[in-house]
């Protein structure tokens, strides 16, 4: 039985696809057979972030509608060989993701995979509801900013009422907070909500804090999941998050501003 | 900003405002979330009935369900115009 993890947020542009790419890559790198599914029908982008956009032949909707088999649609990652990508359809209607169709695909994947990561579209409509419906765990991606925090709370409400686990009265979906685009220097100046502020408002366990970093854009420009930038702060922060997801204890890092020394201030212009 | 404010400004950031606003709106929306689905329609129908007799605004009928351990209370709050 695979563990099903939805990466969700409500608000768009907070880093869901970046997170899906890195979390799934991290799980696969640790030897777990992992598939990451793009649920954003009509606006697929996971393929670009994972650098397999030119290898897409069949997609999720083709599989649901029986036009292709799962094996035909799954794309094997070129960097990590236990990682597969199931791309979203770029042309179909969102309603093509029927609950029965999604269930059939997830059940089939469950037979051979350890982890199924569902990359949710933004919003709280059909695609987002389908992405979270079968989840065992949810990674709620949040920016330290008012609209993102409010939308995350909204998504938490939906996880608690409209997921399969909620509807069937099973154990609730395990919720994790992943705070992205965190800028400790601005937090210290009182300009940005702190980790503690967001934790207090949303009241769910913290999976990780990803610092705002130039590396994230550089990585997506090249189609490299940022977790593979092992030297970078954001890459290491994602690696910590994956370790915690698997039950390891790791201290949180990158939550305080780097104090610039006298020389770096002198020579790098502060 | 005066010269002295520069040293005092530790607490003047906007993050504390953001936190306060979020706490209020999130608490409010969580309250709504636990309400039964039929409430909005019930409110609309009550409004329509009352309007047969008195002209009132949409926000003058408040409907809430309070759940206690032993029973639920449907709380209706109708404000009538002053004259």
PDB file of C-alpha atoms in Angstrom, chain A:
ATOM      1  CA  UNK A   1       0.000   0.000   0.000  1.00  0.00           C
ATOM      2  CA  UNK A   2       1.352   3.370  -1.014  1.00  0.00           C
ATOM      3  CA  UNK A   3       1.254   6.385   1.227  1.00  0.00           C
ATOM      4  CA  UNK A   4      -0.635   9.196  -0.538  1.00  0.00           C
ATOM      5  CA  UNK A   5       0.622  12.722   0.080  1.00  0.00           C
ATOM      6  CA  UNK A   6      -1.107  15.809  -1.302  1.00  0.00           C
ATOM      7  CA  UNK A   7       0.818  19.043  -1.714  1.00  0.00           C
ATOM      8  CA  UNK A   8      -1.759  21.798  -1.439  1.00  0.00           C
ATOM      9  CA  UNK A   9      -2.201  25.454  -0.437  1.00  0.00           C
ATOM     10  CA  UNK A  10      -5.365  27.080  -1.710  1.00  0.00           C
ATOM     11  CA  UNK A  11      -3.453  30.107  -2.928  1.00  0.00           C
ATOM     12  CA  UNK A  12      -1.487  29.970  -6.175  1.00  0.00           C
ATOM     13  CA  UNK A  13       2.172  30.771  -6.620  1.00  0.00           C
ATOM     14  CA  UNK A  14       3.295  29.763  -3.142  1.00  0.00           C
ATOM     15  CA  UNK A  15       5.499  26.866  -4.253  1.00  0.00           C
ATOM     16  CA  UNK A  16       3.311  23.760  -4.561  1.00  0.00           C
ATOM     17  CA  UNK A  17       4.898  22.423  -7.716  1.00  0.00           C
ATOM     18  CA  UNK A  18       8.413  23.291  -6.525  1.00  0.00           C
ATOM     19  CA  UNK A  19       7.609  21.437  -3.309  1.00  0.00           C
ATOM     20  CA  UNK A  20       6.039  18.431  -5.078  1.00  0.00           C
ATOM     21  CA  UNK A  21       9.119  18.100  -7.280  1.00  0.00           C
ATOM     22  CA  UNK A  22      11.541  18.306  -4.360  1.00  0.00           C
ATOM     23  CA  UNK A  23       9.618  16.139  -1.895  1.00  0.00           C
ATOM     24  CA  UNK A  24       9.065  13.388  -4.461  1.00  0.00           C
ATOM     25  CA  UNK A  25      12.707  13.541  -5.573  1.00  0.00           C
ATOM     26  CA  UNK A  26      13.817  13.407  -1.933  1.00  0.00           C
ATOM     27  CA  UNK A  27      11.641  10.379  -1.169  1.00  0.00           C
ATOM     28  CA  UNK A  28      12.864   8.585  -4.287  1.00  0.00           C
ATOM     29  CA  UNK A  29      16.509   9.399  -3.532  1.00  0.00           C
ATOM     30  CA  UNK A  30      16.090   7.608  -0.221  1.00  0.00           C
ATOM     31  CA  UNK A  31      15.153   4.506  -2.160  1.00  0.00           C
ATOM     32  CA  UNK A  32      11.363   4.721  -1.948  1.00  0.00           C
ATOM     33  CA  UNK A  33       9.578   4.045  -5.202  1.00  0.00           C
ATOM     34  CA  UNK A  34       7.730   7.292  -5.754  1.00  0.00           C
ATOM     35  CA  UNK A  35       5.342   8.730  -8.329  1.00  0.00           C
ATOM     36  CA  UNK A  36       4.387  12.385  -8.520  1.00  0.00           C
ATOM     37  CA  UNK A  37       1.066  13.226 -10.203  1.00  0.00           C
ATOM     38  CA  UNK A  38       0.222  16.625 -11.666  1.00  0.00           C
ATOM     39  CA  UNK A  39      -3.474  17.355 -10.955  1.00  0.00           C
ATOM     40  CA  UNK A  40      -3.455  20.744 -12.648  1.00  0.00           C
ATOM     41  CA  UNK A  41      -5.423  19.803 -15.771  1.00  0.00           C
ATOM     42  CA  UNK A  42      -5.077  22.499 -18.413  1.00  0.00           C
ATOM     43  CA  UNK A  43      -2.118  24.200 -16.732  1.00  0.00           C
ATOM     44  CA  UNK A  44       0.457  21.464 -16.387  1.00  0.00           C
ATOM     45  CA  UNK A  45       3.834  22.619 -15.127  1.00  0.00           C
ATOM     46  CA  UNK A  46       5.305  19.829 -13.073  1.00  0.00           C
ATOM     47  CA  UNK A  47       6.831  18.440 -16.288  1.00  0.00           C
ATOM     48  CA  UNK A  48       8.781  21.676 -16.757  1.00  0.00           C
ATOM     49  CA  UNK A  49      10.003  21.787 -13.163  1.00  0.00           C
ATOM     50  CA  UNK A  50      11.100  18.134 -13.464  1.00  0.00           C
ATOM     51  CA  UNK A  51      12.668  18.698 -16.885  1.00  0.00           C
ATOM     52  CA  UNK A  52      10.617  16.094 -18.740  1.00  0.00           C
ATOM     53  CA  UNK A  53       8.331  18.369 -20.765  1.00  0.00           C
ATOM     54  CA  UNK A  54       9.599  16.977 -24.046  1.00  0.00           C
ATOM     55  CA  UNK A  55       9.013  13.396 -23.019  1.00  0.00           C
ATOM     56  CA  UNK A  56       5.269  13.709 -22.363  1.00  0.00           C
ATOM     57  CA  UNK A  57       3.302  11.435 -24.689  1.00  0.00           C
ATOM     58  CA  UNK A  58       0.261  10.364 -22.685  1.00  0.00           C
ATOM     59  CA  UNK A  59      -1.150  11.974 -19.566  1.00  0.00           C
ATOM     60  CA  UNK A  60      -3.293  11.385 -16.471  1.00  0.00           C
ATOM     61  CA  UNK A  61      -6.586  11.942 -18.331  1.00  0.00           C
ATOM     62  CA  UNK A  62      -5.582   9.549 -21.122  1.00  0.00           C
ATOM     63  CA  UNK A  63      -5.088   6.873 -18.456  1.00  0.00           C
ATOM     64  CA  UNK A  64      -8.401   7.650 -16.732  1.00  0.00           C
ATOM     65  CA  UNK A  65     -10.239   7.418 -20.042  1.00  0.00           C
ATOM     66  CA  UNK A  66      -8.507   4.203 -21.037  1.00  0.00           C
ATOM     67  CA  UNK A  67      -6.678   5.709 -24.016  1.00  0.00           C
ATOM     68  CA  UNK A  68      -3.298   4.723 -22.611  1.00  0.00           C
ATOM     69  CA  UNK A  69      -1.987   2.381 -19.946  1.00  0.00           C
ATOM     70  CA  UNK A  70      -0.266   3.657 -16.836  1.00  0.00           C
ATOM     71  CA  UNK A  71       3.043   2.293 -18.079  1.00  0.00           C
ATOM     72  CA  UNK A  72       2.693   4.254 -21.287  1.00  0.00           C
ATOM     73  CA  UNK A  73       1.955   7.492 -19.447  1.00  0.00           C
ATOM     74  CA  UNK A  74       4.468   7.290 -16.598  1.00  0.00           C
ATOM     75  CA  UNK A  75       7.741   9.101 -17.276  1.00  0.00           C
ATOM     76  CA  UNK A  76      10.790   7.761 -15.522  1.00  0.00           C
ATOM     77  CA  UNK A  77      13.034  10.463 -14.074  1.00  0.00           C
ATOM     78  CA  UNK A  78      16.493  10.619 -15.615  1.00  0.00           C
ATOM     79  CA  UNK A  79      18.280  11.510 -12.387  1.00  0.00           C
ATOM     80  CA  UNK A  80      16.639   9.273  -9.778  1.00  0.00           C
ATOM     81  CA  UNK A  81      15.586   5.883 -11.058  1.00  0.00           C
ATOM     82  CA  UNK A  82      12.937   5.177  -8.421  1.00  0.00           C
ATOM     83  CA  UNK A  83      11.019   8.323  -9.409  1.00  0.00           C
ATOM     84  CA  UNK A  84       8.178   8.566 -11.940  1.00  0.00           C
ATOM     85  CA  UNK A  85       6.082  11.479 -13.156  1.00  0.00           C
ATOM     86  CA  UNK A  86       2.461  11.313 -14.290  1.00  0.00           C
ATOM     87  CA  UNK A  87       1.813  14.549 -16.197  1.00  0.00           C
ATOM     88  CA  UNK A  88      -1.491  16.412 -16.305  1.00  0.00           C
ATOM     89  CA  UNK A  89      -3.457  16.811 -19.491  1.00  0.00           C
ATOM     90  CA  UNK A  90      -2.928  20.167 -21.166  1.00  0.00           C
ATOM     91  CA  UNK A  91      -6.046  20.115 -23.319  1.00  0.00           C
ATOM     92  CA  UNK A  92      -8.887  18.430 -21.461  1.00  0.00           C
ATOM     93  CA  UNK A  93     -11.616  19.787 -19.255  1.00  0.00           C
ATOM     94  CA  UNK A  94     -10.963  19.677 -15.528  1.00  0.00           C
ATOM     95  CA  UNK A  95     -14.054  17.513 -15.072  1.00  0.00           C
ATOM     96  CA  UNK A  96     -12.240  14.696 -16.867  1.00  0.00           C
ATOM     97  CA  UNK A  97     -10.776  13.917 -13.436  1.00  0.00           C
ATOM     98  CA  UNK A  98     -13.684  11.867 -12.110  1.00  0.00           C
ATOM     99  CA  UNK A  99     -13.515  10.510  -8.596  1.00  0.00           C
ATOM    100  CA  UNK A 100     -13.809   6.933  -9.887  1.00  0.00           C
ATOM    101  CA  UNK A 101     -11.162   7.539 -12.538  1.00  0.00           C
ATOM    102  CA  UNK A 102      -8.716   9.022 -10.053  1.00  0.00           C
ATOM    103  CA  UNK A 103      -9.411   6.193  -7.632  1.00  0.00           C
ATOM    104  CA  UNK A 104      -8.713   3.582 -10.286  1.00  0.00           C
ATOM    105  CA  UNK A 105      -5.358   5.147 -11.171  1.00  0.00           C
ATOM    106  CA  UNK A 106      -4.351   5.627  -7.537  1.00  0.00           C
ATOM    107  CA  UNK A 107      -5.275   2.038  -6.680  1.00  0.00           C
ATOM    108  CA  UNK A 108      -3.217   0.731  -9.550  1.00  0.00           C
ATOM    109  CA  UNK A 109      -0.228   2.903  -8.573  1.00  0.00           C
ATOM    110  CA  UNK A 110      -0.635   1.798  -4.961  1.00  0.00           C
ATOM    111  CA  UNK A 111       0.201  -1.755  -5.919  1.00  0.00           C
ATOM    112  CA  UNK A 112       3.752  -0.945  -6.973  1.00  0.00           C
ATOM    113  CA  UNK A 113       4.706   2.401  -5.431  1.00  0.00           C
ATOM    114  CA  UNK A 114       5.660   3.351  -1.866  1.00  0.00           C
ATOM    115  CA  UNK A 115       4.666   7.002  -2.170  1.00  0.00           C
ATOM    116  CA  UNK A 116       2.178   8.836  -4.373  1.00  0.00           C
ATOM    117  CA  UNK A 117       2.675  12.600  -4.286  1.00  0.00           C
ATOM    118  CA  UNK A 118      -0.283  14.612  -5.614  1.00  0.00           C
ATOM    119  CA  UNK A 119       0.571  18.106  -6.844  1.00  0.00           C
ATOM    120  CA  UNK A 120      -2.647  20.072  -6.386  1.00  0.00           C
ATOM    121  CA  UNK A 121      -3.760  22.976  -8.552  1.00  0.00           C
ATOM    122  CA  UNK A 122      -4.453  26.292  -6.807  1.00  0.00           C
ATOM    123  CA  UNK A 123      -7.967  27.102  -5.663  1.00  0.00           C
ATOM    124  CA  UNK A 124     -10.575  24.960  -3.967  1.00  0.00           C
ATOM    125  CA  UNK A 125     -12.390  23.695  -7.009  1.00  0.00           C
ATOM    126  CA  UNK A 126     -12.663  20.332  -8.689  1.00  0.00           C
ATOM    127  CA  UNK A 127      -8.984  19.672  -9.451  1.00  0.00           C
ATOM    128  CA  UNK A 128      -7.871  20.696  -5.968  1.00  0.00           C
ATOM    129  CA  UNK A 129     -10.617  18.600  -4.346  1.00  0.00           C
ATOM    130  CA  UNK A 130      -9.638  15.566  -6.431  1.00  0.00           C
ATOM    131  CA  UNK A 131      -5.961  16.007  -5.514  1.00  0.00           C
ATOM    132  CA  UNK A 132      -6.668  15.962  -1.788  1.00  0.00           C
ATOM    133  CA  UNK A 133      -9.552  13.464  -1.710  1.00  0.00           C
ATOM    134  CA  UNK A 134      -7.496  10.264  -1.375  1.00  0.00           C
ATOM    135  CA  UNK A 135      -4.702  11.771   0.745  1.00  0.00           C
ATOM    136  CA  UNK A 136      -3.269  10.129   3.850  1.00  0.00           C
ATOM    137  CA  UNK A 137      -1.057  13.133   4.508  1.00  0.00           C
ATOM    138  CA  UNK A 138      -1.154  16.749   3.404  1.00  0.00           C
ATOM    139  CA  UNK A 139       1.713  19.167   3.022  1.00  0.00           C
ATOM    140  CA  UNK A 140       0.166  22.619   3.268  1.00  0.00           C
ATOM    141  CA  UNK A 141       2.509  25.037   1.517  1.00  0.00           C
ATOM    142  CA  UNK A 142       2.224  28.520   2.982  1.00  0.00           C
ATOM    143  CA  UNK A 143       4.012  31.840   2.473  1.00  0.00           C
ATOM    144  CA  UNK A 144       4.400  34.145   5.483  1.00  0.00           C
ATOM    145  CA  UNK A 145       1.799  36.511   4.087  1.00  0.00           C
ATOM    146  CA  UNK A 146      -1.851  37.188   4.993  1.00  0.00           C
ATOM    147  CA  UNK A 147      -3.679  35.825   1.950  1.00  0.00           C
ATOM    148  CA  UNK A 148      -1.635  32.645   1.854  1.00  0.00           C
ATOM    149  CA  UNK A 149      -2.163  31.911   5.567  1.00  0.00           C
ATOM    150  CA  UNK A 150      -5.895  32.498   5.301  1.00  0.00           C
ATOM    151  CA  UNK A 151      -6.182  30.241   2.244  1.00  0.00           C
ATOM    152  CA  UNK A 152      -4.161  27.544   3.993  1.00  0.00           C
ATOM    153  CA  UNK A 153      -6.614  27.611   6.860  1.00  0.00           C
ATOM    154  CA  UNK A 154      -9.433  27.236   4.360  1.00  0.00           C
ATOM    155  CA  UNK A 155      -7.736  24.220   2.777  1.00  0.00           C
ATOM    156  CA  UNK A 156      -7.263  22.692   6.230  1.00  0.00           C
ATOM    157  CA  UNK A 157     -11.015  22.990   6.759  1.00  0.00           C
ATOM    158  CA  UNK A 158     -11.618  21.192   3.468  1.00  0.00           C
ATOM    159  CA  UNK A 159      -9.144  18.428   4.351  1.00  0.00           C
ATOM    160  CA  UNK A 160     -11.054  17.943   7.599  1.00  0.00           C
ATOM    161  CA  UNK A 161     -14.463  17.741   5.947  1.00  0.00           C
ATOM    162  CA  UNK A 162     -14.203  16.740   2.280  1.00  0.00           C
ATOM    163  CA  UNK A 163     -11.341  14.245   2.092  1.00  0.00           C
ATOM    164  CA  UNK A 164     -12.056  10.537   1.818  1.00  0.00           C
ATOM    165  CA  UNK A 165     -10.735  10.025   5.338  1.00  0.00           C
ATOM    166  CA  UNK A 166     -13.142  12.652   6.673  1.00  0.00           C
ATOM    167  CA  UNK A 167     -16.115  11.361   4.710  1.00  0.00           C
ATOM    168  CA  UNK A 168     -15.549   7.781   5.782  1.00  0.00           C
ATOM    169  CA  UNK A 169     -14.825   8.645   9.396  1.00  0.00           C
ATOM    170  CA  UNK A 170     -11.292   7.219   9.264  1.00  0.00           C
ATOM    171  CA  UNK A 171      -8.271   8.682  11.044  1.00  0.00           C
ATOM    172  CA  UNK A 172      -7.897  12.259   9.827  1.00  0.00           C
ATOM    173  CA  UNK A 173      -5.444  13.295   7.121  1.00  0.00           C
ATOM    174  CA  UNK A 174      -2.064  14.024   8.740  1.00  0.00           C
ATOM    175  CA  UNK A 175      -1.356  17.697   8.213  1.00  0.00           C
ATOM    176  CA  UNK A 176       2.076  19.293   7.817  1.00  0.00           C
ATOM    177  CA  UNK A 177       2.928  22.959   7.510  1.00  0.00           C
ATOM    178  CA  UNK A 178       5.666  23.868   5.050  1.00  0.00           C
ATOM    179  CA  UNK A 179       6.532  27.540   5.195  1.00  0.00           C
ATOM    180  CA  UNK A 180       8.180  28.678   1.958  1.00  0.00           C
ATOM    181  CA  UNK A 181       9.756  31.948   0.765  1.00  0.00           C
ATOM    182  CA  UNK A 182      10.789  32.691   4.317  1.00  0.00           C
ATOM    183  CA  UNK A 183      12.987  35.721   4.767  1.00  0.00           C
ATOM    184  CA  UNK A 184      14.485  35.734   8.293  1.00  0.00           C
ATOM    185  CA  UNK A 185      16.007  39.209   7.881  1.00  0.00           C
ATOM    186  CA  UNK A 186      12.584  40.694   7.160  1.00  0.00           C
ATOM    187  CA  UNK A 187      11.060  38.726  10.032  1.00  0.00           C
ATOM    188  CA  UNK A 188      13.665  40.188  12.386  1.00  0.00           C
ATOM    189  CA  UNK A 189      12.740  43.666  11.189  1.00  0.00           C
ATOM    190  CA  UNK A 190       9.090  42.960  11.989  1.00  0.00           C
ATOM    191  CA  UNK A 191       8.082  43.162   8.331  1.00  0.00           C
ATOM    192  CA  UNK A 192       7.140  39.529   7.822  1.00  0.00           C
ATOM    193  CA  UNK A 193       5.106  37.003   9.828  1.00  0.00           C
ATOM    194  CA  UNK A 194       7.423  34.695  11.761  1.00  0.00           C
ATOM    195  CA  UNK A 195       7.349  30.885  11.800  1.00  0.00           C
ATOM    196  CA  UNK A 196       5.895  31.082  15.307  1.00  0.00           C
ATOM    197  CA  UNK A 197       3.143  33.467  14.151  1.00  0.00           C
ATOM    198  CA  UNK A 198       2.047  31.168  11.317  1.00  0.00           C
ATOM    199  CA  UNK A 199       2.262  28.059  13.519  1.00  0.00           C
ATOM    200  CA  UNK A 200       0.131  29.769  16.134  1.00  0.00           C
ATOM    201  CA  UNK A 201      -2.556  30.759  13.624  1.00  0.00           C
ATOM    202  CA  UNK A 202      -2.753  27.508  11.666  1.00  0.00           C
ATOM    203  CA  UNK A 203      -2.037  25.231  14.643  1.00  0.00           C
ATOM    204  CA  UNK A 204      -0.585  22.303  12.684  1.00  0.00           C
ATOM    205  CA  UNK A 205       2.860  20.690  13.059  1.00  0.00           C
ATOM    206  CA  UNK A 206       5.740  22.323  11.208  1.00  0.00           C
ATOM    207  CA  UNK A 207       7.383  20.140   8.573  1.00  0.00           C
ATOM    208  CA  UNK A 208       9.936  22.684   7.455  1.00  0.00           C
ATOM    209  CA  UNK A 209      10.870  26.227   6.571  1.00  0.00           C
ATOM    210  CA  UNK A 210      12.262  26.913   3.107  1.00  0.00           C
ATOM    211  CA  UNK A 211      14.188  30.169   2.962  1.00  0.00           C
ATOM    212  CA  UNK A 212      13.532  32.590   0.142  1.00  0.00           C
ATOM    213  CA  UNK A 213      16.431  31.976  -2.184  1.00  0.00           C
ATOM    214  CA  UNK A 214      17.726  32.799  -5.625  1.00  0.00           C
ATOM    215  CA  UNK A 215      18.581  29.113  -5.937  1.00  0.00           C
ATOM    216  CA  UNK A 216      14.899  28.147  -6.254  1.00  0.00           C
ATOM    217  CA  UNK A 217      14.426  30.203  -9.427  1.00  0.00           C
ATOM    218  CA  UNK A 218      17.762  29.087 -10.835  1.00  0.00           C
ATOM    219  CA  UNK A 219      16.802  25.470 -10.281  1.00  0.00           C
ATOM    220  CA  UNK A 220      13.376  25.817 -11.898  1.00  0.00           C
ATOM    221  CA  UNK A 221      14.928  27.665 -14.844  1.00  0.00           C
ATOM    222  CA  UNK A 222      16.952  24.530 -15.507  1.00  0.00           C
ATOM    223  CA  UNK A 223      14.326  21.940 -14.617  1.00  0.00           C
ATOM    224  CA  UNK A 224      16.195  20.702 -11.570  1.00  0.00           C
ATOM    225  CA  UNK A 225      14.207  19.968  -8.384  1.00  0.00           C
ATOM    226  CA  UNK A 226      15.835  22.330  -5.895  1.00  0.00           C
ATOM    227  CA  UNK A 227      16.453  19.509  -3.414  1.00  0.00           C
ATOM    228  CA  UNK A 228      19.194  18.303  -5.784  1.00  0.00           C
ATOM    229  CA  UNK A 229      21.078  21.587  -5.220  1.00  0.00           C
ATOM    230  CA  UNK A 230      22.555  19.928  -2.171  1.00  0.00           C
ATOM    231  CA  UNK A 231      24.870  22.804  -1.304  1.00  0.00           C
ATOM    232  CA  UNK A 232      22.108  25.375  -1.186  1.00  0.00           C
ATOM    233  CA  UNK A 233      20.094  26.441   1.863  1.00  0.00           C
ATOM    234  CA  UNK A 234      16.751  25.793   0.116  1.00  0.00           C
ATOM    235  CA  UNK A 235      17.934  22.362  -1.074  1.00  0.00           C
ATOM    236  CA  UNK A 236      19.041  21.391   2.411  1.00  0.00           C
ATOM    237  CA  UNK A 237      15.823  22.718   3.916  1.00  0.00           C
ATOM    238  CA  UNK A 238      13.829  20.449   1.567  1.00  0.00           C
ATOM    239  CA  UNK A 239      16.078  17.530   2.441  1.00  0.00           C
ATOM    240  CA  UNK A 240      15.358  18.127   6.137  1.00  0.00           C
ATOM    241  CA  UNK A 241      11.628  18.265   5.369  1.00  0.00           C
ATOM    242  CA  UNK A 242      11.750  14.889   3.602  1.00  0.00           C
ATOM    243  CA  UNK A 243      13.674  13.387   6.524  1.00  0.00           C
ATOM    244  CA  UNK A 244      11.052  14.682   8.961  1.00  0.00           C
ATOM    245  CA  UNK A 245       8.260  13.377   6.753  1.00  0.00           C
ATOM    246  CA  UNK A 246       9.861   9.945   7.136  1.00  0.00           C
ATOM    247  CA  UNK A 247       9.926  10.304  10.895  1.00  0.00           C
ATOM    248  CA  UNK A 248      13.488  11.493  11.447  1.00  0.00           C
ATOM    249  CA  UNK A 249      14.122  14.189  14.056  1.00  0.00           C
ATOM    250  CA  UNK A 250      15.939  17.147  12.561  1.00  0.00           C
ATOM    251  CA  UNK A 251      16.438  20.554  14.040  1.00  0.00           C
ATOM    252  CA  UNK A 252      14.961  23.422  12.034  1.00  0.00           C
ATOM    253  CA  UNK A 253      17.535  25.527  10.201  1.00  0.00           C
ATOM    254  CA  UNK A 254      17.643  28.710   8.127  1.00  0.00           C
ATOM    255  CA  UNK A 255      15.244  30.482  10.442  1.00  0.00           C
ATOM    256  CA  UNK A 256      17.552  33.281  11.528  1.00  0.00           C
ATOM    257  CA  UNK A 257      19.220  35.921   9.388  1.00  0.00           C
ATOM    258  CA  UNK A 258      22.846  35.366   8.516  1.00  0.00           C
ATOM    259  CA  UNK A 259      24.842  38.014  10.308  1.00  0.00           C
ATOM    260  CA  UNK A 260      27.078  39.608   7.779  1.00  0.00           C
ATOM    261  CA  UNK A 261      30.661  39.952   8.919  1.00  0.00           C
ATOM    262  CA  UNK A 262      32.663  43.125   8.613  1.00  0.00           C
ATOM    263  CA  UNK A 263      34.516  41.969   5.510  1.00  0.00           C
ATOM    264  CA  UNK A 264      31.549  40.660   3.555  1.00  0.00           C
ATOM    265  CA  UNK A 265      29.789  43.928   4.267  1.00  0.00           C
ATOM    266  CA  UNK A 266      32.818  45.866   3.059  1.00  0.00           C
ATOM    267  CA  UNK A 267      33.386  43.919  -0.108  1.00  0.00           C
ATOM    268  CA  UNK A 268      29.931  42.780  -1.144  1.00  0.00           C
ATOM    269  CA  UNK A 269      28.240  46.087  -0.544  1.00  0.00           C
ATOM    270  CA  UNK A 270      26.241  44.956   2.508  1.00  0.00           C
TER     271      UNK A 270
END
